[in-house]
Structures are given as C-alpha cells and as structure tokens.
Coordinates of C-alpha atoms in Angstrom, one line a residue:
M7 CA 0.0 0.0 0.0
I8 CA 1.0 3.6 -0.3
K9 CA 0.7 6.1 2.6
L10 CA 0.3 9.8 1.8
T11 CA 1.4 12.8 4.0
G12 CA 1.1 16.5 3.5
D13 CA -1.7 18.3 1.5
Y14 CA -3.1 15.3 -0.2
Q15 CA -6.8 15.0 -1.1
P16 CA -8.8 11.8 -0.3
E17 CA -9.0 10.8 -4.0
F18 CA -5.2 10.7 -4.2
L19 CA -5.1 7.8 -1.8
R20 CA -7.6 5.9 -4.0
L21 CA -5.5 6.6 -7.1
A22 CA -2.3 5.6 -5.3
G23 CA -3.8 2.3 -4.4
I24 CA -5.0 1.7 -8.0
V25 CA -1.4 2.4 -9.3
F26 CA 0.0 0.2 -6.6
D27 CA -2.2 -2.7 -7.7
M28 CA -1.7 -2.1 -11.4
L29 CA 2.0 -2.3 -11.1
E30 CA 1.8 -5.3 -8.7
L31 CA 3.9 -3.5 -6.1
S32 CA 4.2 -5.0 -2.6
G33 CA 5.0 -3.6 0.9
C34 CA 4.3 -0.1 2.1
A35 CA 5.7 3.2 0.7
S36 CA 5.2 6.8 1.8
V37 CA 4.8 9.8 -0.4
D38 CA 4.7 13.4 0.7
V39 CA 2.3 15.6 -1.3
A40 CA 2.3 19.4 -1.5
L41 CA -0.4 21.5 -3.2
I42 CA 1.1 24.9 -4.2
N43 CA 0.4 27.9 -6.4
D44 CA 2.2 29.4 -9.4
E45 CA 4.6 31.6 -7.3
E46 CA 5.5 28.7 -5.0
M47 CA 6.1 26.4 -7.9
R48 CA 8.3 29.1 -9.6
E49 CA 10.4 29.4 -6.5
L50 CA 10.7 25.6 -6.1
N51 CA 11.8 25.3 -9.8
K52 CA 14.4 28.0 -9.3
S53 CA 15.8 26.5 -6.2
T54 CA 15.9 22.8 -7.3
R55 CA 16.2 22.9 -11.1
G56 CA 17.4 26.4 -12.0
V57 CA 14.3 27.0 -14.0
D58 CA 12.5 30.3 -13.6
K59 CA 8.9 29.3 -14.4
P60 CA 5.9 27.6 -12.8
T61 CA 5.4 24.1 -14.1
D62 CA 2.3 21.9 -13.4
V63 CA 3.9 19.1 -11.3
L64 CA 7.3 18.2 -9.9
S65 CA 8.5 14.8 -8.5
Y66 CA 11.5 14.2 -6.3
P67 CA 12.2 10.4 -6.2
A68 CA 14.0 9.1 -3.1
L69 CA 14.8 5.7 -4.6
S70 CA 17.0 4.7 -7.5
E71 CA 15.3 1.4 -8.1
I72 CA 11.8 -0.1 -7.3
K73 CA 11.4 -3.4 -5.5
A74 CA 9.3 -4.7 -2.6
F75 CA 8.8 -1.8 -0.2
D76 CA 10.2 -3.2 3.1
K77 CA 13.0 -2.6 5.5
A78 CA 15.1 -5.4 4.2
N79 CA 15.3 -3.9 0.7
Y80 CA 15.5 -0.2 1.8
P81 CA 17.2 -0.1 5.3
E82 CA 18.3 3.5 4.8
D83 CA 14.9 4.7 3.4
F84 CA 12.6 3.0 5.9
D85 CA 10.7 5.3 8.1
R86 CA 9.9 3.6 11.4
M87 CA 7.3 6.1 12.4
Q88 CA 5.2 5.4 9.3
N89 CA 6.3 1.8 9.0
A90 CA 6.9 2.5 5.3
V91 CA 9.7 3.1 2.8
V92 CA 10.0 6.8 1.8
L93 CA 9.3 6.9 -1.9
G94 CA 9.6 10.6 -2.5
E95 CA 7.8 13.9 -2.8
I96 CA 5.3 15.4 -5.3
A97 CA 4.5 19.1 -5.7
I98 CA 1.3 19.9 -7.6
N99 CA 0.6 23.4 -9.0
T100 CA -3.1 24.0 -8.4
D101 CA -3.1 27.2 -10.5
A102 CA -1.7 25.3 -13.5
A103 CA -4.2 22.5 -12.9
A104 CA -7.1 25.0 -13.0
R105 CA -5.8 26.5 -16.3
Q106 CA -5.4 23.1 -17.9
A107 CA -8.8 22.0 -16.7
E108 CA -10.3 25.0 -18.6
E109 CA -8.3 24.1 -21.7
F110 CA -9.0 20.4 -21.7
G111 CA -12.5 20.5 -20.1
T112 CA -11.6 17.9 -17.5
G113 CA -12.5 19.7 -14.3
E114 CA -11.3 18.1 -11.1
R115 CA -9.8 15.3 -13.1
E116 CA -6.8 17.4 -14.0
I117 CA -5.4 17.7 -10.5
N118 CA -5.9 13.9 -10.1
Y119 CA -4.0 13.4 -13.4
L120 CA -1.1 15.5 -12.1
F121 CA -0.9 13.4 -9.0
V122 CA -0.8 10.1 -10.9
H123 CA 1.7 11.6 -13.3
G124 CA 3.9 12.6 -10.4
L125 CA 3.5 9.3 -8.7
L126 CA 4.6 7.3 -11.8
H127 CA 7.7 9.5 -12.0
L128 CA 8.5 8.5 -8.4
L129 CA 8.1 4.8 -9.5
G130 CA 10.7 5.2 -12.3
Y131 CA 8.5 6.1 -15.3
D132 CA 9.4 9.0 -17.6
H133 CA 8.3 10.5 -20.9
I134 CA 11.5 11.4 -22.6
E135 CA 11.2 8.8 -25.4
E136 CA 8.0 8.5 -27.4
N137 CA 7.5 4.8 -26.4
D138 CA 7.9 5.7 -22.7
K139 CA 5.5 8.6 -23.1
E140 CA 2.8 6.3 -24.6
K141 CA 3.4 3.7 -21.8
M142 CA 3.1 6.3 -19.1
R143 CA 0.0 7.9 -20.7
A144 CA -1.7 4.5 -20.9
L145 CA -1.1 3.8 -17.2
E146 CA -2.4 7.3 -16.3
E147 CA -5.6 6.7 -18.3
K148 CA -6.1 3.2 -16.8
A149 CA -5.8 4.6 -13.3
L150 CA -8.1 7.5 -13.8
S151 CA -10.8 5.5 -15.5
A152 CA -10.8 2.6 -13.0
K153 CA -14.2 1.8 -11.5
D154 CA -14.8 0.9 -7.9
E155 CA -15.2 -2.8 -7.2
S156 CA -16.1 -4.9 -4.2
V157 CA -16.5 -8.5 -3.0
V158 CA -18.1 -10.0 0.1
V159 CA -16.1 -12.8 1.7
A160 CA -17.4 -15.2 4.3
V161 CA -14.6 -16.5 6.6
V162 CA -15.6 -19.8 8.1
G163 CA -13.9 -22.7 9.9
R164 CA -13.7 -24.6 13.2
P165 CA -13.5 -22.7 16.5
N166 CA -10.0 -21.2 17.2
A167 CA -8.7 -21.7 13.7
G168 CA -7.6 -18.1 13.5
K169 CA -10.4 -16.6 11.4
S170 CA -10.5 -13.4 13.3
S171 CA -6.7 -13.0 13.2
I172 CA -6.8 -13.3 9.4
V173 CA -9.5 -10.7 9.1
N174 CA -7.8 -8.3 11.4
A175 CA -4.5 -8.7 9.6
I176 CA -5.9 -7.9 6.2
V177 CA -8.2 -5.1 7.4
G178 CA -5.3 -3.6 9.4
E179 CA -7.6 -2.8 12.3
K180 CA -9.0 -4.9 15.1
V181 CA -12.6 -5.6 14.0
S182 CA -12.9 -9.0 15.8
I183 CA -11.5 -10.1 19.1
V184 CA -8.8 -12.7 19.4
S185 CA -8.4 -15.3 22.2
P186 CA -6.9 -18.7 22.6
K187 CA -10.3 -20.0 23.6
P188 CA -12.6 -21.4 20.9
Q189 CA -15.8 -19.7 19.8
T190 CA -14.4 -16.3 20.7
T191 CA -16.4 -14.6 17.8
R192 CA -20.0 -14.5 18.7
D193 CA -21.5 -12.6 15.8
R194 CA -21.0 -12.2 12.0
I195 CA -18.7 -9.2 12.4
T196 CA -18.1 -7.2 9.2
G197 CA -14.5 -6.1 8.5
I198 CA -13.8 -3.8 5.6
C199 CA -10.6 -3.5 3.7
T200 CA -10.5 -0.7 1.0
E201 CA -7.4 -0.1 -1.0
G202 CA -7.5 1.9 -4.3
N203 CA -10.7 0.9 -6.1
K204 CA -11.0 -2.5 -4.4
Q205 CA -13.1 -3.2 -1.3
I206 CA -13.1 -6.5 0.5
V207 CA -16.0 -6.9 2.9
F208 CA -15.4 -9.8 5.4
L209 CA -18.1 -11.7 7.2
D210 CA -16.0 -13.0 10.2
T211 CA -18.3 -15.8 11.4
P212 CA -18.3 -17.7 14.6
G213 CA -16.7 -21.2 14.6
M214 CA -18.9 -24.0 13.2
F215 CA -20.3 -26.2 15.9
K216 CA -23.6 -27.8 17.1
P217 CA -25.8 -25.2 18.8
R218 CA -27.0 -25.9 22.4
T219 CA -28.3 -22.6 23.7
K220 CA -30.1 -19.6 22.2
L221 CA -26.7 -17.9 22.0
D222 CA -25.4 -20.9 20.1
E223 CA -28.4 -20.8 17.8
H224 CA -27.6 -17.1 17.1
L225 CA -24.0 -18.1 16.2
D226 CA -25.1 -21.0 14.0
K227 CA -27.6 -18.7 12.2
S228 CA -24.8 -16.2 11.6
V229 CA -22.7 -18.8 9.8
K230 CA -25.6 -20.2 7.7
S231 CA -26.6 -16.6 6.7
A232 CA -23.1 -15.9 5.5
L233 CA -23.0 -19.1 3.5
G234 CA -26.6 -18.9 2.3
G235 CA -26.1 -16.2 -0.3
D236 CA -24.7 -13.2 1.5
A237 CA -21.1 -14.0 0.4
D238 CA -19.6 -13.9 -3.1
V239 CA -16.6 -15.9 -1.9
V240 CA -15.9 -18.3 0.9
V241 CA -12.6 -18.7 2.8
L242 CA -12.3 -21.8 4.9
V243 CA -9.6 -21.5 7.6
L244 CA -8.0 -24.7 8.9
D245 CA -5.7 -24.9 11.9
S246 CA -2.4 -26.5 10.7
T247 CA -1.7 -27.8 14.2
K248 CA -4.8 -30.0 13.9
G249 CA -4.1 -31.3 10.4
V250 CA -7.1 -32.1 8.1
T251 CA -9.7 -33.7 10.2
P252 CA -12.7 -35.8 8.9
D253 CA -15.0 -33.0 10.0
D254 CA -12.8 -30.6 7.9
E255 CA -13.2 -32.8 4.9
K256 CA -17.0 -32.9 5.3
T257 CA -17.0 -29.1 5.5
I258 CA -14.9 -28.8 2.4
N259 CA -17.2 -31.1 0.4
S260 CA -20.2 -29.2 1.6
L261 CA -18.8 -25.9 0.7
I262 CA -17.7 -27.2 -2.8
K263 CA -21.4 -28.2 -3.4
S264 CA -22.6 -24.7 -2.5
G265 CA -21.0 -23.4 -5.7
A266 CA -19.4 -20.3 -4.3
P267 CA -15.7 -19.7 -5.1
L268 CA -13.8 -21.4 -2.3
Y269 CA -10.3 -20.8 -0.9
I270 CA -8.7 -22.8 1.8
V271 CA -6.3 -21.1 4.2
V272 CA -4.0 -23.4 6.3
N273 CA -3.3 -21.1 9.2
K274 CA -0.7 -21.0 12.1
T275 CA 2.1 -22.4 9.9
D276 CA 4.6 -20.7 12.1
L277 CA 3.8 -23.3 14.8
K278 CA 4.5 -26.3 12.5
G279 CA 7.2 -25.7 9.9
Y280 CA 7.3 -26.6 6.2
E281 CA 7.9 -30.3 6.7
A282 CA 4.8 -30.7 8.8
I283 CA 2.7 -28.4 6.6
Y284 CA 3.5 -30.2 3.3
P285 CA 1.5 -33.4 4.1
I286 CA -1.5 -31.1 4.8
L287 CA -1.2 -29.3 1.5
D288 CA -0.7 -32.6 -0.3
K289 CA -3.9 -34.0 1.3
L290 CA -5.9 -30.9 0.2
N291 CA -4.5 -31.1 -3.3
K292 CA -7.2 -33.6 -4.3
Y293 CA -9.9 -30.8 -3.9
M294 CA -8.3 -28.6 -6.6
S295 CA -9.6 -30.5 -9.6
G296 CA -13.0 -31.3 -10.9
D297 CA -16.3 -29.3 -10.9
N298 CA -16.5 -26.4 -8.5
A299 CA -13.0 -27.2 -7.3
V300 CA -11.2 -25.3 -4.6
K301 CA -9.6 -22.3 -6.3
D302 CA -6.5 -22.2 -4.2
V303 CA -4.9 -23.4 -0.9
I304 CA -2.8 -20.8 0.9
P305 CA -0.6 -21.5 3.9
T306 CA -0.6 -18.5 6.2
S307 CA 0.7 -17.2 9.5
C308 CA -0.7 -14.1 11.2
R309 CA 2.1 -14.0 13.6
N310 CA 4.9 -13.5 11.0
G311 CA 2.6 -12.2 8.2
N312 CA 3.4 -15.1 5.9
N313 CA 1.2 -15.0 2.8
I314 CA -1.3 -12.5 4.3
E315 CA -0.5 -10.0 1.4
L316 CA -0.9 -12.9 -1.1
L317 CA -4.3 -13.8 0.3
K318 CA -5.3 -10.1 0.1
K319 CA -4.2 -9.9 -3.5
I320 CA -6.2 -13.1 -4.4
L321 CA -9.3 -11.7 -2.8
K322 CA -8.9 -8.3 -4.6
G323 CA -8.9 -10.4 -7.8
E324 CA -12.4 -11.6 -6.9
C325 CA -13.7 -8.0 -6.8
R326 CA -16.3 -7.1 -9.4
E327 CA -17.7 -3.7 -10.7
G328 CA -20.7 -2.3 -8.9
G329 CA -19.2 0.3 -6.5
F330 CA -18.3 0.1 -2.9
L331 CA -20.7 -1.3 -0.3
F332 CA -19.3 0.9 2.5
P333 CA -17.6 4.3 2.6
P334 CA -13.9 3.9 1.9
D335 CA -12.8 5.2 5.3
E336 CA -14.9 2.6 7.3
Y337 CA -13.3 -0.6 8.5
T338 CA -16.3 -2.2 10.2
D339 CA -20.1 -1.8 10.1
R340 CA -20.5 -2.5 13.8
P341 CA -21.5 0.3 16.2
V342 CA -19.0 1.7 18.6
K343 CA -20.8 0.2 21.6
F344 CA -20.5 -3.3 20.2
I345 CA -16.8 -3.0 19.5
I346 CA -16.2 -1.6 23.0
G347 CA -18.2 -4.5 24.5
E348 CA -16.2 -7.0 22.4
T349 CA -12.9 -5.4 23.5
I350 CA -13.9 -5.8 27.2
R351 CA -14.9 -9.4 26.6
E352 CA -11.6 -10.1 24.8
K353 CA -9.7 -9.0 28.0
A354 CA -12.0 -11.1 30.2
L355 CA -11.3 -14.2 28.1
L356 CA -7.6 -13.4 28.1
F357 CA -7.1 -13.1 31.8
L358 CA -9.7 -15.6 33.1
Q359 CA -8.2 -18.4 31.0
D360 CA -10.0 -21.6 31.9
E361 CA -11.5 -20.4 35.2
I362 CA -14.7 -19.4 33.4
P363 CA -15.7 -21.0 30.1
H364 CA -17.8 -19.0 27.7
G365 CA -20.3 -17.8 30.3
V366 CA -19.1 -14.2 30.0
G367 CA -21.0 -11.5 28.2
V368 CA -20.6 -7.7 28.2
A369 CA -23.4 -5.2 27.9
V370 CA -22.3 -1.6 27.3
L371 CA -24.8 0.6 29.1
S372 CA -23.6 4.0 28.1
V373 CA -20.9 5.9 26.1
D374 CA -20.9 9.6 27.1
E375 CA -18.7 11.2 24.4
N376 CA -19.6 14.7 25.8
S377 CA -17.7 14.1 29.0
S378 CA -13.9 14.5 29.3
P379 CA -12.6 11.9 29.4
V380 CA -15.2 9.9 27.6
R381 CA -17.2 8.0 30.2
I382 CA -18.1 4.3 29.5
T383 CA -20.2 2.1 31.7
A384 CA -20.6 -1.6 31.1
D385 CA -21.8 -4.8 32.8
V386 CA -19.8 -8.0 32.7
I387 CA -22.4 -10.7 32.8
V388 CA -21.7 -14.2 34.2
D389 CA -23.8 -17.3 34.8
R390 CA -23.1 -18.0 38.5
Q391 CA -22.3 -16.3 41.8
S392 CA -19.1 -18.3 42.0
H393 CA -18.1 -16.9 38.6
K394 CA -18.7 -13.3 39.8
R395 CA -16.2 -13.8 42.7
I396 CA -13.6 -15.0 40.1
V397 CA -14.2 -12.1 37.8
I398 CA -13.9 -9.6 40.6
G399 CA -10.9 -11.2 42.1
D400 CA -9.2 -10.5 45.4
D401 CA -9.9 -6.9 46.4
G402 CA -11.2 -6.3 42.9
A403 CA -7.8 -7.1 41.3
M404 CA -9.1 -9.1 38.3
I405 CA -11.9 -6.7 37.2
K406 CA -9.4 -3.8 37.6
K407 CA -6.9 -5.7 35.3
I408 CA -9.6 -6.4 32.7
G409 CA -10.7 -2.8 32.8
S410 CA -7.2 -1.4 32.6
Y411 CA -6.2 -3.4 29.5
A412 CA -9.6 -2.9 27.8
R413 CA -9.3 0.9 28.4
R414 CA -6.0 1.1 26.6
D415 CA -7.4 -0.6 23.5
I416 CA -10.6 1.5 23.6
E417 CA -8.6 4.7 23.9
Q418 CA -6.5 3.7 20.9
M419 CA -9.7 3.1 18.9
L420 CA -11.4 6.3 19.9
D421 CA -8.2 8.3 19.9
T422 CA -9.1 10.0 23.2
K423 CA -8.9 9.4 27.0
V424 CA -11.5 7.1 28.5
F425 CA -12.9 6.5 32.0
L426 CA -14.2 2.9 32.0
E427 CA -16.5 1.7 34.8
L428 CA -17.2 -2.0 34.9
F429 CA -19.8 -3.8 37.1
V430 CA -20.1 -7.6 37.4
K431 CA -23.7 -9.0 37.3
V432 CA -25.0 -12.5 37.7
R433 CA -27.7 -13.5 35.2
E434 CA -28.3 -17.3 35.5
G435 CA -28.8 -18.9 32.1
W436 CA -28.2 -15.6 30.3
R437 CA -27.2 -17.4 27.1
D438 CA -30.8 -18.7 26.8
R439 CA -32.5 -15.3 27.6
Q440 CA -33.3 -13.3 24.5
N441 CA -33.7 -10.0 26.4
I442 CA -30.1 -10.2 27.7
L443 CA -28.7 -11.3 24.4
H444 CA -30.4 -8.3 22.8
D445 CA -28.8 -6.0 25.4
I446 CA -25.4 -7.4 24.7
G447 CA -25.9 -6.8 20.9
Y448 CA -26.7 -10.3 19.6

C-alpha cells in the first residue's frame, strides 16, 4: 500500500492504491504531497532545477530502483514512524491544474491526473522517449478510469482456527477479538478493507459447531446466513496444528457443493514448519480439480505475516464492478458500543483463561462522548455467583486488570482518553435469555 502525507486529497489515496495494484507492487511506501500555487512552484523550480517558471507538477524520487517496499530492501529509506519506505515527494501546482482543466475540459480530473503523473515519476517512469511517453500515458488513463469494485467474503472454519486474526491482519484494524479460547467470535462481524478501487467486505463468522443454547443458535444462524447467499466468496480457515480432520473434509465437500468460489487457508504455519505443513497441503490437493474445485490453498501465519498479502491480493482479484458497499474510510459496520463490548470481553477471556468457560457477556450501558474523558459504563455478565467472585478477584484485582487493559485498546480506537467503569452482574442462564442477548448486541 501507499501512505500519503502533506496536503493530499482523499482521491489521491484511492488513485495511489490503484497504481500500486496495477504495477503489482508490494510492501508499504510513503509519499509526501504538496499542493502549491504558481509563485511557490516558480520558487521551487528555481531552487531545485534552476528553471524560472511555474510548471504543473514536480516529483522528487528518493529511490534509485523499485522493488518490494520493506525494511530489508531499503534499510536507509525505511521510516519507522510510518512503518513505510519513503518513496519521495510530489508538488502539484493547483493554479496550473485549473488552467489546464479549462483548456481540456476535464474539471477536477486534471489535478488527479497530475498526482498520478507525479507518482509514476517516483516509481521510475518518464516520458523522454515516445514509447515511454505512450506507456506512461496508458497507465495514467487506466488509473483515472478505474471503476470501484467490491467482494463479500465469508470467513468460516472450526473454532479457534484463526479466522478473526486473518480478518484483522488484512483489514489492518482490530474488528474482531482474538483469544486462545474457541468460539471467541459471537456474531457475524463485518470487517472492511478498502485499497484503491477495491473493497473486500469480510463476514467473520463464529466457529462452526452444534448449537445448544439460544446464543449458540444465534452463532449458527450467523454462519448459515453468511453461506446462504450473503457472500460472493468463501474462505475456509484450517488450523495447521490439527491437520485435516474428517470434519474438515466434510465441511470442504459441503462448501464445494454450495457453488461459491472457495479458498482454503491453512493457518498457524509458524507453529508447524514446512515439513509438517507439506502433508496437509498434499492432502488438500485432491480438492483442486473437478467441478466447483477449490480455487487455491494458501498456507498463512498471522504471527509473522506469511502470505497475508498474497491472500489479500487473491481476494482483490475476486472484486467485481458495482461500486463500494461501504464508505472507503470505514473498517467495520458494527456500532462503537458493540466494538467496546467485544474489547472488554476479549480481555476477560484473556485473563480468566479456563477459570470461566464462555459464560461471559458484556453489555455496554452508556458511552458519554460529551464528557472529558469519555465515560463508558458496562456490565460484565456471568452465569453463576461463583463466577462473579472469580471475575472480581481478590480486592477487585481481576476486574481492575480487565478494565485497565480494555481501556488502553478503547482509547486507541477512539483516539481519546477514556474512563471505563465495569460492574459484574450474575444473570443465570443468560445465554438462553433473549432480552439479555439483545442488550449485549446479539
């Protein structure tokens, strides 16, 4: 991806992503953009090029060659603050863009053209020779005429296979909580990844299992809804540490019959090593031929990032014209209260470990954004009185720890200071009580 700093306009970020995809670039690069007037451009030309006139755009490349944008390839040009390789600077003359827009009748498109033109210069393209000029012009027109595309992807699999981790890694934001415990995800949470003119909408479903309570029925309904026509593509996540189980094979055959494009992700490869992963891939190979075959099998690791970018690229290739389903700056469709509740629940699952199974729910009662700091009140709901004592801990130590760690994540999400007040409530059989499930957000 490309990150922009300076005076850039939102459309520039979209165009940068389109160029990045067109040229099949990988990694993360940073570009500084300046929007200036005739006089400023004249001074810039005089000081850097010895030319006493205002031109329409100037580019200042920082790199002599273009390869994967990572710290290994560019140790001297890697910006740790941005976590990106510094690609260079672009200066766009808005006065010149306005004049050229009047001449060519292209309106706002002219300033976008100058940005793409400048970006291609940073990436090693020029227009000195006629052939180079034609090639550069073709790329500019392709970028400027690209239509927005989207795809809906259902991410399914057994509990604790790493579905949420994969969605979070691709989206780049925490939209679904992560825990060593199975069945952590309790709803069909939507994560949204928008880069350039491509938008991937993820339905991060709960783990597939036999429902026993009303909460379980809700989870099962979420999975079936995702597979019942809501999704354009299905990604089945397998846990490499468990191998390919008979239940996994039944699931694969069932998903193949559904007719939706199917990809299999073999996750947690960092825990196994190639020699252990190879037999799993070999066993899955039989599903990649015949009618409605699995389209690809991708081994991944969220811990070291192995093949996450490859999976993102593959899913971008499934995007189809029809516009975006969500605004490009959104990364989830869930309300803030829901995400706050899930964040608190994540910390409860993390610190309580096996002391309390999945009898923990969180109901966010209020979020007062008018107060400073933002004041949040929530109930942590448990099944039994004995569970309440565990959640509270000695002298309130456990609930304070849960609240402290949850508050840090919530402050990062809201980008402001937060006062978090937690109460522990006993609601016997709450997972079978629809009114409580509704309060929690299910």
